[in-house]
Amino acid sequence: MKIAITGAGVFSATGLGKAATLDALMNMRSGVGPVKYLKTTHTEQKVGEVKFSNDELQEMIGIKRGDAFIRSSLLAIPAVKEALIQAQIFPLVQRPDNKKLRIAFISGITVGGMDKAELKYMDFLNNDSENAYIELNDCGACTEQIAAWFNNGFSMVSTIATACSSSANALMLGADLIKEGRADIVVAGGTECLSRYHVNGFNTLMILDSDVCKPFDCNRAGINLGEGAGYLVLESEESAIQRNVKPIGLISGYCNACDAFHPTASSPDGYGPYLAMRGAVENAGLKPEEIDYINAHGTGTPNNDLTEGIAAMRLFGDNMPPISSIKAFTGHTTSAAGSFEAVVSLLAIEHQFLPVNMNFKDKIEEHNFTPVTDPHPKRPIKHVLSNSFGFGGNDSAIVISGV
């Protein structure tokens, strides 16, 4: 069964909504820059920061200033709303026979409420005036907070935390729920905000680039962390027809694989990424040569870009499709990357363009390919392979197809 996508919404350093994202990609405008809102001493780092303060986000959404909200929730709500509006289920609707649709909400996140907990930690130790943020530190609390803003109109709410593959795995779970008849519609994706803990952790791993990152370049130096959210509305093709909603794309295949090689690094031969990509293509009923574009994980680290390329070469051989990473536009949005980049894959199909691999100059010696530098495809884009690889070797790949 192919899963219809009937709505999509995004929020990132490139702006709010799909139109702003498309404009940034088309006009080579990066959202990565100096730290503005995050309270960190690491101001030398470039980040893909959403260009609104928490107070501005709360005002935009209609949440009273002073109400206990974490930033990840504030980034997610506009993205979820954009997806629901496009899918014609905002406000959440009922069937004509008045039987309520079973609409599940699956969200990926790893940072959770760290952004507030790290600021309130001393207060937690000394008094109880900020205890509302203790409960919000849990990853699941973010998902529950988002659901509550939509009046808890979901039949099921669940959270996935598998680091950078979280939201891709949320999309897979959503597709499985529909195939198994456990939900009529699934809103799936992920959100992540920047936090000091987040930045400090990656800085300790020594994989941050203090300049705008250079994915797949031989002189790449590391990651720019980013923040944002991306969500898709999934349902069966029959459901979309019944609701008279036109699909904007399909999830035609997907696969998760785990090589468990190292807590943070990919295996030198890229075996986990290879298994994920091969499995997704096979699950879609396609041959490798039918993939028209690879939206790579492409973090800009020496390890990831080398091994992801090796894995892709193992699958595609000398017939490598166009491949690029958008991390220089948005930063690495970690848990939100999989679903955000699934939306970018949809945009590539809808508008028939290839997202350019910004800042590329010289190819990696071990690779038999260079990433995309020309946005004009040489053949129609029908099937996109979108990769998301998490810590611990939790690797996921999704095939997004046109309708």
mmCIF file of C-alpha atoms in Angstrom:
data_model
loop_
_atom_site.group_PDB
_atom_site.id
_atom_site.type_symbol
_atom_site.label_atom_id
_atom_site.label_comp_id
_atom_site.label_asym_id
_atom_site.label_seq_id
_atom_site.Cartn_x
_atom_site.Cartn_y
_atom_site.Cartn_z
ATOM 1 C CA MET A 1 0.000 0.000 0.000
ATOM 2 C CA LYS A 2 1.278 3.454 -0.911
ATOM 3 C CA ILE A 3 0.552 6.091 1.709
ATOM 4 C CA ALA A 4 -0.918 9.374 0.466
ATOM 5 C CA ILE A 5 0.463 12.659 1.772
ATOM 6 C CA THR A 6 -2.334 15.219 1.904
ATOM 7 C CA GLY A 7 -0.710 18.001 3.911
ATOM 8 C CA ALA A 8 2.725 19.285 4.884
ATOM 9 C CA GLY A 9 4.055 22.019 7.116
ATOM 10 C CA VAL A 10 7.511 23.304 8.055
ATOM 11 C CA PHE A 11 9.304 25.896 10.174
ATOM 12 C CA SER A 12 13.056 26.432 10.171
ATOM 13 C CA ALA A 13 15.823 28.994 9.978
ATOM 14 C CA THR A 14 14.797 29.599 6.358
ATOM 15 C CA GLY A 15 11.370 30.825 7.490
ATOM 16 C CA LEU A 16 7.846 29.766 8.364
ATOM 17 C CA GLY A 17 6.021 27.557 5.900
ATOM 18 C CA LYS A 18 6.664 25.730 2.660
ATOM 19 C CA ALA A 19 6.671 28.904 0.550
ATOM 20 C CA ALA A 20 9.500 30.464 2.567
ATOM 21 C CA THR A 21 11.461 27.205 2.451
ATOM 22 C CA LEU A 22 11.052 26.939 -1.312
ATOM 23 C CA ASP A 23 12.093 30.563 -1.785
ATOM 24 C CA ALA A 24 15.266 30.025 0.270
ATOM 25 C CA LEU A 25 16.204 26.876 -1.654
ATOM 26 C CA MET A 26 15.508 28.453 -5.031
ATOM 27 C CA ASN A 27 17.435 31.636 -4.240
ATOM 28 C CA MET A 28 20.364 30.031 -2.397
ATOM 29 C CA ARG A 29 19.567 31.855 0.856
ATOM 30 C CA SER A 30 20.973 30.199 3.949
ATOM 31 C CA GLY A 31 19.334 30.613 7.330
ATOM 32 C CA VAL A 32 22.554 29.708 9.126
ATOM 33 C CA GLY A 33 24.215 32.551 11.007
ATOM 34 C CA PRO A 34 25.412 33.866 14.364
ATOM 35 C CA VAL A 35 23.591 32.916 17.569
ATOM 36 C CA LYS A 36 20.909 35.445 18.490
ATOM 37 C CA TYR A 37 18.389 33.931 20.882
ATOM 38 C CA LEU A 38 20.108 30.943 22.509
ATOM 39 C CA LYS A 39 21.781 31.843 25.800
ATOM 40 C CA THR A 40 25.170 30.230 25.199
ATOM 41 C CA THR A 41 28.821 31.170 25.616
ATOM 42 C CA HIS A 42 29.592 29.465 22.296
ATOM 43 C CA THR A 43 28.775 32.518 20.236
ATOM 44 C CA GLU A 44 31.534 31.573 17.792
ATOM 45 C CA GLN A 45 29.310 28.818 16.424
ATOM 46 C CA LYS A 46 27.048 29.315 13.422
ATOM 47 C CA VAL A 47 23.536 27.919 13.922
ATOM 48 C CA GLY A 48 20.325 27.521 11.958
ATOM 49 C CA GLU A 49 18.193 29.458 14.422
ATOM 50 C CA VAL A 50 14.515 30.280 13.860
ATOM 51 C CA LYS A 51 14.343 34.059 13.701
ATOM 52 C CA PHE A 52 11.795 34.568 16.482
ATOM 53 C CA SER A 53 12.110 34.784 20.251
ATOM 54 C CA ASN A 54 9.932 32.602 22.455
ATOM 55 C CA ASP A 55 7.794 35.617 23.347
ATOM 56 C CA GLU A 56 7.301 36.409 19.661
ATOM 57 C CA LEU A 57 6.397 32.793 18.920
ATOM 58 C CA GLN A 58 3.857 32.726 21.758
ATOM 59 C CA GLU A 59 2.274 35.935 20.491
ATOM 60 C CA MET A 60 2.180 34.538 16.936
ATOM 61 C CA ILE A 61 0.452 31.365 18.099
ATOM 62 C CA GLY A 62 -1.872 33.070 20.575
ATOM 63 C CA ILE A 63 -0.372 31.749 23.805
ATOM 64 C CA LYS A 64 -0.318 34.075 26.795
ATOM 65 C CA ARG A 65 3.112 35.361 27.754
ATOM 66 C CA GLY A 66 4.209 33.608 30.911
ATOM 67 C CA ASP A 67 2.443 30.329 30.141
ATOM 68 C CA ALA A 68 4.834 27.389 30.477
ATOM 69 C CA PHE A 69 5.725 26.425 26.914
ATOM 70 C CA ILE A 70 8.946 24.934 25.614
ATOM 71 C CA ARG A 71 10.454 26.187 22.363
ATOM 72 C CA SER A 72 10.149 22.854 20.552
ATOM 73 C CA SER A 73 6.368 23.014 21.000
ATOM 74 C CA LEU A 74 6.286 26.614 19.786
ATOM 75 C CA LEU A 75 8.136 25.621 16.617
ATOM 76 C CA ALA A 76 5.933 22.593 16.006
ATOM 77 C CA ILE A 77 2.478 24.135 16.357
ATOM 78 C CA PRO A 78 2.669 26.393 13.236
ATOM 79 C CA ALA A 79 4.096 23.522 11.164
ATOM 80 C CA VAL A 80 1.372 21.116 12.298
ATOM 81 C CA LYS A 81 -1.270 23.767 11.623
ATOM 82 C CA GLU A 82 0.021 24.372 8.077
ATOM 83 C CA ALA A 83 -0.149 20.635 7.381
ATOM 84 C CA LEU A 84 -3.662 20.289 8.853
ATOM 85 C CA ILE A 85 -4.981 23.236 6.863
ATOM 86 C CA GLN A 86 -3.643 21.826 3.590
ATOM 87 C CA ALA A 87 -5.153 18.424 4.402
ATOM 88 C CA GLN A 88 -8.487 20.089 5.218
ATOM 89 C CA ILE A 89 -8.606 18.831 8.782
ATOM 90 C CA PHE A 90 -8.120 22.084 10.674
ATOM 91 C CA PRO A 91 -10.115 22.254 12.848
ATOM 92 C CA LEU A 92 -10.128 18.470 13.181
ATOM 93 C CA VAL A 93 -13.146 17.284 11.202
ATOM 94 C CA GLN A 94 -15.712 14.502 11.413
ATOM 95 C CA ARG A 95 -16.944 12.130 8.761
ATOM 96 C CA PRO A 96 -20.310 12.914 7.108
ATOM 97 C CA ASP A 97 -21.884 10.124 9.162
ATOM 98 C CA ASN A 98 -20.670 11.906 12.314
ATOM 99 C CA LYS A 99 -18.257 9.141 13.254
ATOM 100 C CA LYS A 100 -15.099 10.852 14.347
ATOM 101 C CA LEU A 101 -12.008 10.254 12.252
ATOM 102 C CA ARG A 102 -9.255 8.424 14.075
ATOM 103 C CA ILE A 103 -6.433 10.942 13.686
ATOM 104 C CA ALA A 104 -3.169 9.887 15.337
ATOM 105 C CA PHE A 105 -0.326 12.242 16.195
ATOM 106 C CA ILE A 106 3.246 10.870 16.152
ATOM 107 C CA SER A 107 6.111 13.266 16.860
ATOM 108 C CA GLY A 108 9.870 12.795 17.005
ATOM 109 C CA ILE A 109 12.084 14.757 19.385
ATOM 110 C CA THR A 110 15.245 14.283 21.444
ATOM 111 C CA VAL A 111 16.030 17.590 23.172
ATOM 112 C CA GLY A 112 12.541 17.774 24.689
ATOM 113 C CA GLY A 113 12.283 20.589 27.230
ATOM 114 C CA MET A 114 16.014 20.909 27.893
ATOM 115 C CA ASP A 115 15.949 24.508 26.690
ATOM 116 C CA LYS A 116 13.899 25.499 29.736
ATOM 117 C CA ALA A 117 15.122 22.892 32.222
ATOM 118 C CA GLU A 118 18.735 24.000 31.829
ATOM 119 C CA LEU A 119 17.754 27.590 32.628
ATOM 120 C CA LYS A 120 15.567 26.644 35.598
ATOM 121 C CA TYR A 121 17.866 24.019 37.128
ATOM 122 C CA MET A 122 19.055 26.093 40.091
ATOM 123 C CA ASP A 123 15.486 27.143 40.754
ATOM 124 C CA PHE A 124 14.445 23.476 40.862
ATOM 125 C CA LEU A 125 17.061 22.890 43.539
ATOM 126 C CA ASN A 126 16.215 25.910 45.672
ATOM 127 C CA ASN A 127 12.440 26.402 45.439
ATOM 128 C CA ASP A 128 9.376 25.276 43.522
ATOM 129 C CA SER A 129 8.350 28.420 41.622
ATOM 130 C CA GLU A 130 9.189 26.957 38.201
ATOM 131 C CA ASN A 131 8.112 23.350 38.695
ATOM 132 C CA ALA A 132 5.907 23.454 35.578
ATOM 133 C CA TYR A 133 9.066 23.029 33.521
ATOM 134 C CA ILE A 134 10.143 19.855 35.319
ATOM 135 C CA GLU A 135 7.381 17.833 33.686
ATOM 136 C CA LEU A 136 8.012 19.529 30.341
ATOM 137 C CA ASN A 137 11.608 18.290 30.258
ATOM 138 C CA ASP A 138 10.396 14.841 29.159
ATOM 139 C CA CYS A 139 10.326 14.272 25.399
ATOM 140 C CA GLY A 140 6.761 12.991 25.510
ATOM 141 C CA ALA A 141 5.608 16.150 27.274
ATOM 142 C CA CYS A 142 6.381 18.163 24.132
ATOM 143 C CA THR A 143 4.154 15.919 22.029
ATOM 144 C CA GLU A 144 1.392 16.150 24.630
ATOM 145 C CA GLN A 145 1.738 19.947 24.744
ATOM 146 C CA ILE A 146 1.363 20.204 20.960
ATOM 147 C CA ALA A 147 -1.663 17.885 21.020
ATOM 148 C CA ALA A 148 -3.255 19.925 23.802
ATOM 149 C CA TRP A 149 -2.989 23.105 21.701
ATOM 150 C CA PHE A 150 -5.100 21.305 19.087
ATOM 151 C CA ASN A 151 -7.706 20.538 21.773
ATOM 152 C CA ASN A 152 -6.504 16.943 22.130
ATOM 153 C CA GLY A 153 -8.368 16.052 18.968
ATOM 154 C CA PHE A 154 -6.207 12.999 18.324
ATOM 155 C CA SER A 155 -7.165 9.370 18.836
ATOM 156 C CA MET A 156 -3.564 8.442 19.669
ATOM 157 C CA VAL A 157 -0.505 10.431 20.695
ATOM 158 C CA SER A 158 3.008 8.977 20.721
ATOM 159 C CA THR A 159 6.627 10.135 20.780
ATOM 160 C CA ILE A 160 9.726 8.728 19.078
ATOM 161 C CA ALA A 161 13.250 9.609 20.231
ATOM 162 C CA THR A 162 15.956 8.048 18.058
ATOM 163 C CA ALA A 163 18.158 11.133 17.712
ATOM 164 C CA CYS A 164 18.516 12.377 14.132
ATOM 165 C CA SER A 165 16.258 9.690 12.645
ATOM 166 C CA SER A 166 13.378 10.453 15.052
ATOM 167 C CA SER A 167 10.985 12.206 12.697
ATOM 168 C CA ALA A 168 11.738 9.839 9.807
ATOM 169 C CA ASN A 169 10.828 6.972 12.118
ATOM 170 C CA ALA A 170 7.677 8.866 13.136
ATOM 171 C CA LEU A 171 6.664 8.931 9.457
ATOM 172 C CA MET A 172 7.306 5.191 9.196
ATOM 173 C CA LEU A 173 5.236 4.439 12.282
ATOM 174 C CA GLY A 174 2.472 6.647 10.897
ATOM 175 C CA ALA A 175 2.482 4.736 7.629
ATOM 176 C CA ASP A 176 2.357 1.432 9.501
ATOM 177 C CA LEU A 177 -0.621 2.589 11.596
ATOM 178 C CA ILE A 178 -2.578 3.318 8.419
ATOM 179 C CA LYS A 179 -1.600 0.044 6.747
ATOM 180 C CA GLU A 180 -2.638 -1.885 9.861
ATOM 181 C CA GLY A 181 -5.994 -0.098 10.084
ATOM 182 C CA ARG A 182 -5.201 1.426 13.475
ATOM 183 C CA ALA A 183 -5.739 5.010 12.298
ATOM 184 C CA ASP A 184 -7.586 6.745 9.460
ATOM 185 C CA ILE A 185 -5.189 9.681 9.315
ATOM 186 C CA VAL A 186 -1.793 10.242 10.935
ATOM 187 C CA VAL A 187 -0.077 13.562 11.522
ATOM 188 C CA ALA A 188 3.596 12.608 11.781
ATOM 189 C CA GLY A 189 6.914 14.405 11.903
ATOM 190 C CA GLY A 190 9.180 16.005 14.438
ATOM 191 C CA THR A 191 10.449 19.129 16.125
ATOM 192 C CA GLU A 192 13.647 20.248 17.833
ATOM 193 C CA CYS A 193 14.898 23.475 19.345
ATOM 194 C CA LEU A 194 18.421 24.527 20.140
ATOM 195 C CA SER A 195 19.596 24.297 23.720
ATOM 196 C CA ARG A 196 22.865 24.836 25.564
ATOM 197 C CA TYR A 197 23.000 21.137 26.421
ATOM 198 C CA HIS A 198 22.508 20.366 22.752
ATOM 199 C CA VAL A 199 25.258 22.724 21.563
ATOM 200 C CA ASN A 200 27.668 21.787 24.354
ATOM 201 C CA GLY A 201 27.234 18.075 23.639
ATOM 202 C CA PHE A 202 28.045 18.369 19.945
ATOM 203 C CA ASN A 203 30.880 20.777 20.730
ATOM 204 C CA THR A 204 32.362 18.191 23.094
ATOM 205 C CA LEU A 205 32.271 15.668 20.243
ATOM 206 C CA MET A 206 34.318 18.217 18.253
ATOM 207 C CA ILE A 207 32.059 17.946 15.205
ATOM 208 C CA LEU A 208 30.784 21.528 14.939
ATOM 209 C CA ASP A 209 31.869 23.859 12.140
ATOM 210 C CA SER A 210 32.293 27.508 13.203
ATOM 211 C CA ASP A 211 31.636 28.507 9.571
ATOM 212 C CA VAL A 212 28.607 27.589 7.437
ATOM 213 C CA CYS A 213 28.935 23.860 6.827
ATOM 214 C CA LYS A 214 30.191 22.273 3.583
ATOM 215 C CA PRO A 215 28.465 18.906 3.103
ATOM 216 C CA PHE A 216 30.218 16.449 0.748
ATOM 217 C CA ASP A 217 33.178 18.774 0.274
ATOM 218 C CA CYS A 218 36.622 17.318 0.826
ATOM 219 C CA ASN A 219 37.360 20.190 3.235
ATOM 220 C CA ARG A 220 34.170 19.759 5.276
ATOM 221 C CA ALA A 221 34.704 20.442 8.981
ATOM 222 C CA GLY A 222 31.457 19.537 10.746
ATOM 223 C CA ILE A 223 27.884 20.391 11.611
ATOM 224 C CA ASN A 224 25.945 23.603 12.072
ATOM 225 C CA LEU A 225 23.195 22.788 14.535
ATOM 226 C CA GLY A 226 19.740 23.994 13.611
ATOM 227 C CA GLU A 227 16.192 23.991 14.895
ATOM 228 C CA GLY A 228 12.771 23.646 13.356
ATOM 229 C CA ALA A 229 9.836 21.374 12.699
ATOM 230 C CA GLY A 230 8.296 19.405 9.875
ATOM 231 C CA TYR A 231 5.018 17.440 9.735
ATOM 232 C CA LEU A 232 3.100 15.469 7.130
ATOM 233 C CA VAL A 233 -0.511 14.347 7.064
ATOM 234 C CA LEU A 234 -0.701 10.713 5.973
ATOM 235 C CA GLU A 235 -3.687 8.607 4.960
ATOM 236 C CA SER A 236 -4.643 5.866 2.542
ATOM 237 C CA GLU A 237 -5.396 6.823 -1.030
ATOM 238 C CA GLU A 238 -8.964 5.577 -0.436
ATOM 239 C CA SER A 239 -9.353 7.927 2.538
ATOM 240 C CA ALA A 240 -8.131 10.894 0.503
ATOM 241 C CA ILE A 241 -10.642 10.080 -2.251
ATOM 242 C CA GLN A 242 -13.452 9.713 0.292
ATOM 243 C CA ARG A 243 -12.603 13.102 1.808
ATOM 244 C CA ASN A 244 -12.194 14.651 -1.661
ATOM 245 C CA VAL A 245 -8.652 15.775 -0.838
ATOM 246 C CA LYS A 246 -5.948 15.633 -3.503
ATOM 247 C CA PRO A 247 -2.687 13.981 -2.386
ATOM 248 C CA ILE A 248 0.443 16.086 -2.802
ATOM 249 C CA GLY A 249 2.719 13.040 -2.822
ATOM 250 C CA LEU A 250 3.178 9.481 -1.623
ATOM 251 C CA ILE A 251 5.317 7.655 0.874
ATOM 252 C CA SER A 252 5.991 4.682 -1.342
ATOM 253 C CA GLY A 253 8.720 2.939 0.626
ATOM 254 C CA TYR A 254 10.756 3.097 3.820
ATOM 255 C CA CYS A 255 13.210 1.153 5.927
ATOM 256 C CA ASN A 256 15.010 1.423 9.249
ATOM 257 C CA ALA A 257 18.282 -0.421 9.884
ATOM 258 C CA CYS A 258 20.744 -0.346 12.759
ATOM 259 C CA ASP A 259 24.358 -1.445 12.460
ATOM 260 C CA ALA A 260 25.113 -0.420 16.105
ATOM 261 C CA PHE A 261 28.727 0.201 15.108
ATOM 262 C CA HIS A 262 29.398 3.119 17.476
ATOM 263 C CA PRO A 263 27.420 5.441 19.804
ATOM 264 C CA THR A 264 27.911 8.431 17.484
ATOM 265 C CA ALA A 265 29.828 7.409 14.339
ATOM 266 C CA SER A 266 28.817 5.571 11.188
ATOM 267 C CA SER A 267 30.572 2.334 10.297
ATOM 268 C CA PRO A 268 33.484 2.880 7.870
ATOM 269 C CA ASP A 269 31.748 0.841 5.168
ATOM 270 C CA GLY A 270 28.381 2.567 5.678
ATOM 271 C CA TYR A 271 26.634 -0.772 6.112
ATOM 272 C CA GLY A 272 23.706 0.601 8.147
ATOM 273 C CA PRO A 273 22.964 3.439 5.713
ATOM 274 C CA TYR A 274 23.283 0.995 2.817
ATOM 275 C CA LEU A 275 20.757 -1.390 4.385
ATOM 276 C CA ALA A 276 18.322 1.465 5.034
ATOM 277 C CA MET A 277 18.551 2.837 1.497
ATOM 278 C CA ARG A 278 18.353 -0.571 -0.158
ATOM 279 C CA GLY A 279 15.416 -1.578 2.044
ATOM 280 C CA ALA A 280 13.479 1.623 1.295
ATOM 281 C CA VAL A 281 13.941 1.260 -2.458
ATOM 282 C CA GLU A 282 12.899 -2.403 -2.354
ATOM 283 C CA ASN A 283 9.927 -1.605 -0.102
ATOM 284 C CA ALA A 284 8.771 0.921 -2.702
ATOM 285 C CA GLY A 285 8.906 -1.772 -5.387
ATOM 286 C CA LEU A 286 11.514 0.200 -7.294
ATOM 287 C CA LYS A 287 14.901 -0.486 -8.812
ATOM 288 C CA PRO A 288 17.835 1.752 -7.811
ATOM 289 C CA GLU A 289 17.909 3.312 -11.273
ATOM 290 C CA GLU A 290 14.348 4.607 -10.738
ATOM 291 C CA ILE A 291 15.450 6.926 -7.924
ATOM 292 C CA ASP A 292 15.718 10.413 -9.419
ATOM 293 C CA TYR A 293 17.271 12.299 -6.504
ATOM 294 C CA ILE A 294 18.798 11.532 -3.088
ATOM 295 C CA ASN A 295 18.143 14.043 -0.340
ATOM 296 C CA ALA A 296 21.145 13.037 1.741
ATOM 297 C CA HIS A 297 21.614 13.149 5.493
ATOM 298 C CA GLY A 298 24.814 15.045 4.603
ATOM 299 C CA THR A 299 25.712 16.572 7.958
ATOM 300 C CA GLY A 300 29.063 17.979 6.871
ATOM 301 C CA THR A 301 31.110 15.806 9.229
ATOM 302 C CA PRO A 302 34.108 13.912 7.836
ATOM 303 C CA ASN A 303 32.627 10.592 8.996
ATOM 304 C CA ASN A 304 29.001 10.906 7.859
ATOM 305 C CA ASP A 305 29.576 12.322 4.396
ATOM 306 C CA LEU A 306 32.290 9.819 3.539
ATOM 307 C CA THR A 307 30.341 6.771 4.708
ATOM 308 C CA GLU A 308 26.967 7.926 3.349
ATOM 309 C CA GLY A 309 28.591 8.356 -0.048
ATOM 310 C CA ILE A 310 30.226 4.929 0.168
ATOM 311 C CA ALA A 311 26.863 3.391 1.083
ATOM 312 C CA ALA A 312 25.139 5.137 -1.849
ATOM 313 C CA MET A 313 27.870 4.003 -4.237
ATOM 314 C CA ARG A 314 27.368 0.431 -3.050
ATOM 315 C CA LEU A 315 23.676 0.639 -3.921
ATOM 316 C CA PHE A 316 23.778 2.745 -7.095
ATOM 317 C CA GLY A 317 27.231 1.922 -8.481
ATOM 318 C CA ASP A 318 28.248 4.158 -11.357
ATOM 319 C CA ASN A 319 24.619 5.261 -11.903
ATOM 320 C CA MET A 320 24.454 7.603 -8.923
ATOM 321 C CA PRO A 321 21.372 9.829 -9.059
ATOM 322 C CA PRO A 322 21.758 13.521 -8.209
ATOM 323 C CA ILE A 323 22.545 13.814 -4.496
ATOM 324 C CA SER A 324 22.700 16.816 -2.165
ATOM 325 C CA SER A 325 22.326 17.955 1.413
ATOM 326 C CA ILE A 326 20.347 21.032 2.501
ATOM 327 C CA LYS A 327 22.107 21.332 5.886
ATOM 328 C CA ALA A 328 23.910 24.524 4.804
ATOM 329 C CA PHE A 329 20.467 26.144 4.404
ATOM 330 C CA THR A 330 18.898 25.100 7.699
ATOM 331 C CA GLY A 331 21.609 23.654 9.889
ATOM 332 C CA HIS A 332 21.142 20.127 11.154
ATOM 333 C CA THR A 333 17.688 20.134 12.757
ATOM 334 C CA THR A 334 18.489 16.761 14.356
ATOM 335 C CA SER A 335 15.203 15.081 15.358
ATOM 336 C CA ALA A 336 13.209 17.235 12.922
ATOM 337 C CA ALA A 337 15.532 16.625 9.966
ATOM 338 C CA GLY A 338 13.820 13.530 8.562
ATOM 339 C CA SER A 339 10.347 15.022 8.267
ATOM 340 C CA PHE A 340 11.572 18.496 7.315
ATOM 341 C CA GLU A 341 13.606 17.010 4.482
ATOM 342 C CA ALA A 342 10.672 14.823 3.452
ATOM 343 C CA VAL A 343 8.811 18.092 2.836
ATOM 344 C CA VAL A 344 11.787 19.385 0.838
ATOM 345 C CA SER A 345 11.613 16.176 -1.205
ATOM 346 C CA LEU A 346 7.941 16.903 -1.915
ATOM 347 C CA LEU A 347 8.846 20.432 -3.016
ATOM 348 C CA ALA A 348 11.535 19.058 -5.346
ATOM 349 C CA ILE A 349 8.949 16.812 -7.012
ATOM 350 C CA GLU A 350 6.220 19.457 -7.172
ATOM 351 C CA HIS A 351 8.461 22.182 -8.603
ATOM 352 C CA GLN A 352 10.862 19.907 -10.508
ATOM 353 C CA PHE A 353 14.104 21.296 -9.159
ATOM 354 C CA LEU A 354 17.156 19.887 -7.397
ATOM 355 C CA PRO A 355 18.127 21.496 -4.065
ATOM 356 C CA VAL A 356 21.682 22.694 -4.541
ATOM 357 C CA ASN A 357 24.430 21.412 -2.234
ATOM 358 C CA MET A 358 25.539 24.827 -1.006
ATOM 359 C CA ASN A 359 29.249 25.565 -0.330
ATOM 360 C CA PHE A 360 30.547 22.590 -2.322
ATOM 361 C CA LYS A 361 33.893 23.117 -4.067
ATOM 362 C CA ASP A 362 35.955 19.918 -4.230
ATOM 363 C CA LYS A 363 34.755 16.313 -4.217
ATOM 364 C CA ILE A 364 35.668 13.722 -1.631
ATOM 365 C CA GLU A 365 38.467 11.602 -3.075
ATOM 366 C CA GLU A 366 36.795 8.255 -2.282
ATOM 367 C CA HIS A 367 33.542 9.227 -4.014
ATOM 368 C CA ASN A 368 32.656 8.647 -7.661
ATOM 369 C CA PHE A 369 30.196 11.558 -7.687
ATOM 370 C CA THR A 370 29.885 15.265 -7.003
ATOM 371 C CA PRO A 371 26.766 16.663 -5.287
ATOM 372 C CA VAL A 372 24.185 18.855 -6.998
ATOM 373 C CA THR A 373 25.386 22.300 -8.088
ATOM 374 C CA ASP A 374 22.798 22.834 -10.859
ATOM 375 C CA PRO A 375 19.141 23.030 -9.739
ATOM 376 C CA HIS A 376 17.819 21.970 -13.137
ATOM 377 C CA PRO A 377 17.195 18.206 -13.316
ATOM 378 C CA LYS A 378 18.218 16.301 -16.429
ATOM 379 C CA ARG A 379 15.162 14.046 -16.155
ATOM 380 C CA PRO A 380 11.777 14.348 -14.415
ATOM 381 C CA ILE A 381 11.874 13.895 -10.635
ATOM 382 C CA LYS A 382 9.350 11.201 -9.697
ATOM 383 C CA HIS A 383 10.979 9.351 -6.801
ATOM 384 C CA VAL A 384 13.195 10.871 -4.088
ATOM 385 C CA LEU A 385 15.182 8.894 -1.530
ATOM 386 C CA SER A 386 15.437 10.878 1.715
ATOM 387 C CA ASN A 387 18.011 9.766 4.311
ATOM 388 C CA SER A 388 18.148 10.347 8.071
ATOM 389 C CA PHE A 389 20.813 8.681 10.198
ATOM 390 C CA GLY A 390 20.796 8.778 14.005
ATOM 391 C CA PHE A 391 23.296 8.121 16.758
ATOM 392 C CA GLY A 392 23.847 4.484 17.593
ATOM 393 C CA GLY A 393 23.510 3.549 13.933
ATOM 394 C CA ASN A 394 19.728 4.036 13.865
ATOM 395 C CA ASP A 395 19.491 4.684 10.123
ATOM 396 C CA SER A 396 16.310 5.403 8.176
ATOM 397 C CA ALA A 397 15.474 6.069 4.546
ATOM 398 C CA ILE A 398 12.141 7.011 2.963
ATOM 399 C CA VAL A 399 11.076 7.080 -0.678
ATOM 400 C CA ILE A 400 8.845 10.076 -1.480
ATOM 401 C CA SER A 401 7.042 9.771 -4.825
ATOM 402 C CA GLY A 402 4.896 12.004 -6.962
ATOM 403 C CA VAL A 403 1.232 11.260 -7.569
#
